[in-house]
Coordinates of C-alpha atoms and ligand atoms in Angstrom, one line a residue:
M1 CA -15.2 -17.0 -0.4
A2 CA -16.7 -16.2 3.7
L3 CA -15.9 -13.5 5.7
E4 CA -15.9 -13.1 9.2
N5 CA -17.3 -9.4 10.6
I6 CA -15.2 -8.7 14.5
T7 CA -15.9 -5.3 14.1
Q8 CA -18.2 -2.4 13.4
N9 CA -18.4 1.2 13.8
K10 CA -20.1 4.4 12.2
V11 CA -18.2 6.9 11.0
F12 CA -19.1 10.6 9.8
G13 CA -22.2 8.6 8.6
G14 CA -20.4 6.0 7.5
W15 CA -19.0 2.2 8.4
H16 CA -15.3 1.3 8.9
K17 CA -15.4 -3.2 9.9
Q18 CA -13.0 -5.4 10.3
Y19 CA -13.0 -9.2 8.5
L20 CA -11.2 -12.3 8.6
H21 CA -10.4 -14.4 6.1
D22 CA -8.7 -17.7 5.0
S23 CA -6.2 -17.2 2.3
E24 CA -5.7 -18.9 -0.6
V25 CA -2.8 -17.2 -2.0
L26 CA -1.1 -16.4 2.0
N27 CA -2.6 -19.7 2.7
C28 CA -3.3 -18.5 5.5
R29 CA -6.2 -16.5 8.1
M30 CA -6.1 -12.3 7.1
Q31 CA -7.5 -9.4 8.5
F32 CA -8.3 -6.6 6.9
A33 CA -10.5 -3.6 7.1
I34 CA -12.6 -1.0 5.2
Y35 CA -14.3 2.3 5.2
L36 CA -17.4 1.9 3.6
P37 CA -18.9 6.2 3.2
P38 CA -22.6 6.9 3.4
Q39 CA -23.5 7.0 -0.5
A40 CA -21.9 3.0 -0.7
A41 CA -25.0 0.8 -1.9
P42 CA -26.0 -1.9 -4.0
S43 CA -27.5 0.2 -6.4
A44 CA -24.8 2.8 -6.2
P45 CA -21.3 1.1 -5.7
V46 CA -18.6 3.6 -4.8
P47 CA -15.1 3.6 -6.0
V48 CA -12.1 2.0 -3.8
L49 CA -8.9 3.5 -2.4
Y50 CA -6.0 0.3 -1.7
W51 CA -4.0 1.5 1.8
L52 CA -0.7 -0.2 1.6
S53 CA 0.7 0.7 5.3
G54 CA 4.7 0.7 6.1
L55 CA 6.6 -1.5 8.5
T56 CA 5.4 -3.7 12.2
C57 CA 1.9 -2.5 10.3
T58 CA -1.6 -4.2 10.7
D59 CA -5.3 -2.9 9.0
Q60 CA -5.2 -0.1 11.6
N61 CA -2.3 1.8 12.2
F62 CA -4.0 4.1 9.5
M63 CA -7.8 3.8 9.8
Q64 CA -6.3 4.7 13.6
K65 CA -4.3 7.4 12.8
S66 CA -4.9 9.3 9.1
G67 CA -7.7 10.9 9.7
A68 CA -8.6 9.8 6.5
F69 CA -13.0 9.5 7.8
R70 CA -14.1 12.9 7.2
M71 CA -12.9 13.2 3.2
A72 CA -14.0 9.8 2.3
A73 CA -17.2 10.3 3.0
K74 CA -17.2 13.5 1.1
L75 CA -16.0 12.1 -1.9
G76 CA -17.6 8.8 -0.9
L77 CA -14.8 7.0 -1.6
A78 CA -14.7 3.2 0.1
I79 CA -10.8 3.0 1.2
V80 CA -9.6 -0.9 2.1
A81 CA -6.5 -1.6 4.5
M82 CA -4.8 -4.0 4.7
D83 CA -1.9 -6.2 6.7
T84 CA 1.4 -6.0 5.9
S85 CA 1.9 -9.9 5.2
P86 CA 0.6 -13.3 5.7
R87 CA 1.0 -14.0 9.6
G88 CA 0.9 -17.0 12.0
E89 CA 2.2 -19.5 13.7
D90 CA 2.7 -21.7 10.7
V91 CA 3.9 -18.3 8.8
A92 CA 8.1 -17.5 8.2
D93 CA 9.3 -15.2 10.5
D94 CA 12.3 -13.2 11.6
D95 CA 13.6 -11.5 14.7
G96 CA 14.1 -8.2 12.6
Y97 CA 11.3 -5.2 12.4
D98 CA 11.8 -5.5 9.2
L99 CA 11.2 -9.1 7.9
G100 CA 9.2 -11.9 8.2
Q101 CA 6.3 -10.7 9.7
G102 CA 4.6 -7.5 9.4
A103 CA 7.3 -6.4 6.3
G104 CA 5.9 -8.5 3.4
F105 CA 7.1 -5.7 0.7
Y106 CA 4.0 -6.6 -1.4
L107 CA 6.0 -8.5 -3.9
N108 CA 5.9 -12.5 -4.8
A109 CA 8.7 -14.4 -2.8
T110 CA 10.2 -17.3 -4.2
E111 CA 13.1 -18.2 -1.8
F112 CA 12.5 -21.1 1.0
P113 CA 11.1 -20.6 3.6
W114 CA 9.5 -17.6 2.4
S115 CA 7.7 -18.3 -0.8
R116 CA 4.8 -20.8 1.2
H117 CA 3.1 -17.8 2.2
Y118 CA 5.0 -13.9 0.8
Q119 CA 2.4 -14.0 -2.7
M120 CA 1.5 -10.5 -1.3
Y121 CA 2.0 -9.2 -4.4
D122 CA -0.9 -11.5 -6.0
Y123 CA -3.3 -11.3 -2.8
V124 CA -3.3 -7.2 -3.2
T125 CA -3.3 -7.4 -7.5
Q126 CA -6.2 -10.2 -7.3
E127 CA -7.7 -12.1 -4.4
L128 CA -8.2 -9.1 -1.8
P129 CA -9.7 -6.9 -4.7
N130 CA -12.3 -10.2 -5.9
L131 CA -13.4 -10.8 -2.3
I132 CA -14.2 -7.0 -2.1
Q133 CA -15.6 -6.9 -5.3
Q134 CA -18.2 -9.7 -4.5
H135 CA -19.1 -9.1 -0.6
F136 CA -18.7 -4.9 -0.9
P137 CA -20.7 -2.3 -2.9
V138 CA -17.9 -0.7 -4.5
S139 CA -17.2 -0.3 -8.5
S140 CA -14.5 -1.7 -10.7
V141 CA -13.1 1.9 -10.4
R142 CA -9.6 1.4 -7.7
S143 CA -6.7 3.7 -6.7
I144 CA -3.3 3.0 -4.8
S145 CA -2.3 4.5 -1.8
G146 CA 0.5 3.9 1.0
H147 CA 3.6 4.7 3.5
S148 CA 7.3 3.8 3.3
M149 CA 7.6 0.3 2.4
G150 CA 3.4 0.2 1.2
G151 CA 4.5 3.9 -0.7
H152 CA 7.2 1.5 -1.8
G153 CA 4.1 -1.1 -2.9
A154 CA 1.5 1.4 -3.9
L155 CA 4.5 2.6 -6.5
T156 CA 5.2 -0.9 -7.6
I157 CA 1.9 -2.5 -8.0
G158 CA 1.0 0.9 -9.8
L159 CA 3.5 1.5 -12.0
K160 CA 2.9 -2.5 -13.3
N161 CA -0.4 -2.8 -13.1
P162 CA -2.1 1.0 -15.3
T163 CA -5.7 -0.5 -16.2
L164 CA -6.3 -1.8 -12.8
Y165 CA -5.0 1.2 -11.0
R166 CA -7.0 4.6 -11.5
S167 CA -4.0 6.6 -9.6
I168 CA -1.3 6.1 -8.1
S169 CA -0.2 8.1 -4.9
A170 CA 3.0 7.8 -1.7
F171 CA 3.5 9.1 1.9
S172 CA 7.4 8.6 2.5
P173 CA 8.3 5.5 -0.4
I174 CA 10.7 3.6 -0.3
T175 CA 11.8 4.4 -3.8
H176 CA 15.0 2.4 -4.7
P177 CA 15.2 -0.8 -2.5
T178 CA 17.6 -2.2 -4.6
Q179 CA 19.7 0.2 -3.4
C180 CA 18.8 0.8 0.0
P181 CA 19.5 -1.5 3.4
W182 CA 15.7 -2.1 3.8
G183 CA 15.4 -3.3 0.4
Q184 CA 18.2 -5.2 -0.2
K185 CA 18.1 -7.4 3.0
A186 CA 14.0 -8.3 2.5
F187 CA 15.2 -8.5 -1.3
A188 CA 17.5 -11.0 -1.0
A189 CA 15.7 -13.0 1.6
Y190 CA 12.7 -12.9 -0.2
L191 CA 14.1 -13.1 -3.9
G192 CA 17.5 -15.0 -3.6
S193 CA 20.9 -13.8 -4.8
D194 CA 19.9 -13.1 -8.5
R195 CA 19.7 -8.7 -8.1
T196 CA 17.6 -8.9 -12.0
T197 CA 14.9 -10.9 -10.5
W198 CA 15.2 -8.0 -7.6
L199 CA 14.3 -4.7 -10.9
Q200 CA 10.6 -5.5 -11.3
Y201 CA 9.5 -4.2 -7.8
D202 CA 11.6 -1.2 -7.8
T203 CA 10.1 1.7 -8.5
C204 CA 12.8 3.8 -10.2
E205 CA 13.7 1.0 -12.3
L206 CA 10.4 0.2 -13.2
I207 CA 9.7 4.3 -14.1
K208 CA 12.4 3.5 -16.4
R209 CA 11.0 0.3 -18.5
V210 CA 7.7 2.5 -18.8
D211 CA 6.1 4.4 -21.8
K212 CA 3.2 5.9 -19.7
H213 CA 1.7 5.5 -16.2
V214 CA -0.9 7.0 -14.3
P215 CA -0.9 10.5 -12.2
V216 CA 1.5 10.0 -9.3
L217 CA 1.0 12.2 -6.4
V218 CA 4.5 11.8 -3.4
D219 CA 4.4 13.2 -0.1
Q220 CA 8.4 13.2 1.9
G221 CA 8.5 15.0 4.7
E222 CA 12.0 16.7 4.8
S223 CA 13.1 16.0 8.8
D224 CA 12.3 12.0 8.2
D225 CA 15.2 10.2 9.6
F226 CA 14.8 7.8 7.3
L227 CA 14.9 10.2 4.2
E228 CA 18.9 9.9 2.8
E229 CA 19.1 6.4 3.7
Q230 CA 16.3 4.6 3.3
L231 CA 13.5 6.5 1.1
K232 CA 15.5 8.3 -1.2
P233 CA 13.1 10.4 -3.2
D234 CA 15.5 12.2 -5.4
S235 CA 16.1 8.5 -7.3
L236 CA 12.7 9.1 -8.0
V237 CA 12.5 12.8 -9.3
A238 CA 15.5 11.9 -11.4
V239 CA 14.8 9.5 -13.5
S240 CA 11.1 11.5 -13.8
A241 CA 10.2 11.8 -17.3
P242 CA 7.3 14.0 -18.0
E243 CA 6.2 12.8 -21.8
K244 CA 5.2 9.6 -19.9
G245 CA 2.4 10.8 -16.7
E246 CA 2.2 12.7 -14.0
L247 CA 4.7 12.1 -11.4
N248 CA 4.2 15.2 -8.8
V249 CA 6.6 14.5 -6.5
R250 CA 6.4 17.3 -3.1
L251 CA 9.3 17.6 0.2
Q252 CA 7.4 18.8 3.0
P253 CA 9.6 21.2 5.3
G254 CA 10.0 20.0 9.0
Y255 CA 7.5 17.1 8.7
D256 CA 9.1 13.5 10.2
H257 CA 7.7 9.5 8.8
S258 CA 5.0 9.6 11.3
Y259 CA 1.3 8.8 10.6
F260 CA 1.4 13.3 12.0
F261 CA 2.9 13.8 8.4
I262 CA -0.2 11.5 6.5
A263 CA -2.5 13.2 8.5
S264 CA -2.0 16.4 7.8
F265 CA -1.6 15.6 3.8
I266 CA -4.5 12.6 3.7
D267 CA -7.2 15.1 2.3
E268 CA -5.0 16.3 -0.7
H269 CA -4.1 12.7 -1.4
L270 CA -8.6 11.8 -1.2
Q271 CA -9.6 14.5 -3.2
F272 CA -6.4 13.9 -6.4
H273 CA -7.7 10.0 -5.6
A274 CA -11.2 11.1 -6.2
K275 CA -10.9 13.3 -9.5
H276 CA -9.5 10.7 -11.1
M277 CA -11.6 8.1 -9.6
T278 CA -14.6 10.2 -11.2
E279 CA -13.3 11.5 -14.3
Ligands
LIG301 N1 11.4 1.6 14.7 C1 10.7 1.3 13.7 C2 10.4 1.6 12.8 C3 9.1 1.3 11.7 C4 8.2 2.8 11.0 O1 9.0 3.7 11.2 N2 7.1 1.4 11.4 C5 6.5 3.1 10.3 C6 6.2 2.1 8.6 S1 7.9 2.8 8.0 C7 5.2 3.1 10.9 O2 3.9 3.5 10.2 N3 4.9 3.0 12.5 C8 3.6 2.2 13.1 C9 2.9 3.3 13.2 O3 3.2 4.9 13.1 O4 1.0 3.5 13.2 C10 9.7 0.8 14.6 O5 9.6 0.0 14.9 O6 8.1 1.1 15.1

């Protein structure tokens, strides 16, 4: 599949590049960004961290604001940041910032009018990684991370695919979407009124169902305005079971929901993933 390179900037000895491509699963043109560290070469493929952003974001919020490049260059990690939904004039949308374009929730929609394009689960787990492996000097070793809606995406996708990802991390994730307004609105639209179909995309429900999971690191700011109504870290702590795997939920005093918070702890997340990707 053809990639169209639209930007490239050298940073910490590596390269940040943006690309456009036709997505078969999303049925539209998509944009993504990749950071290739200086170590990446055809003779030396590097592991990849997939980053999933939150509501209203594009491929650029993380790349421009997280300050991840210095540590990624040091550790020799590639990072792929994708868009948060299918895009385009023909793609169904909604006036709310929390539904439609910019709010794909990393699931496969089954309901009209969303199902024609909103297949983000397949895009993240299959189409995009295949494209990345085909075109860049990366190995098949992957981990996954994200913020808010993207933290929900990273956790659900990582829990459901323990052989695809070595580790999972999340900042301020929506941990129990079937029990919060953002999740209930999105799942009702994308998946319909049968709530049993929602459970496959709910981190707290998935943790209860799996026997084992890969190591998980979660950071949550205690001064996050969305903490109690939308994110519910206590629900995640309540279902954690040490015998199933490492699940470290850290509450960080004073931090809010923004990329200032992400920038403060991104180095620790990259080190966590690098450790598990090089084991
Ligand atoms: N009312 C906010 C809600 C959306 C929001 O807070 N989005 C978070 C993720 S849930 C974000 O990362 N915003 C973009 C940014 O900070 O760069 C907005 O419209 O920006």
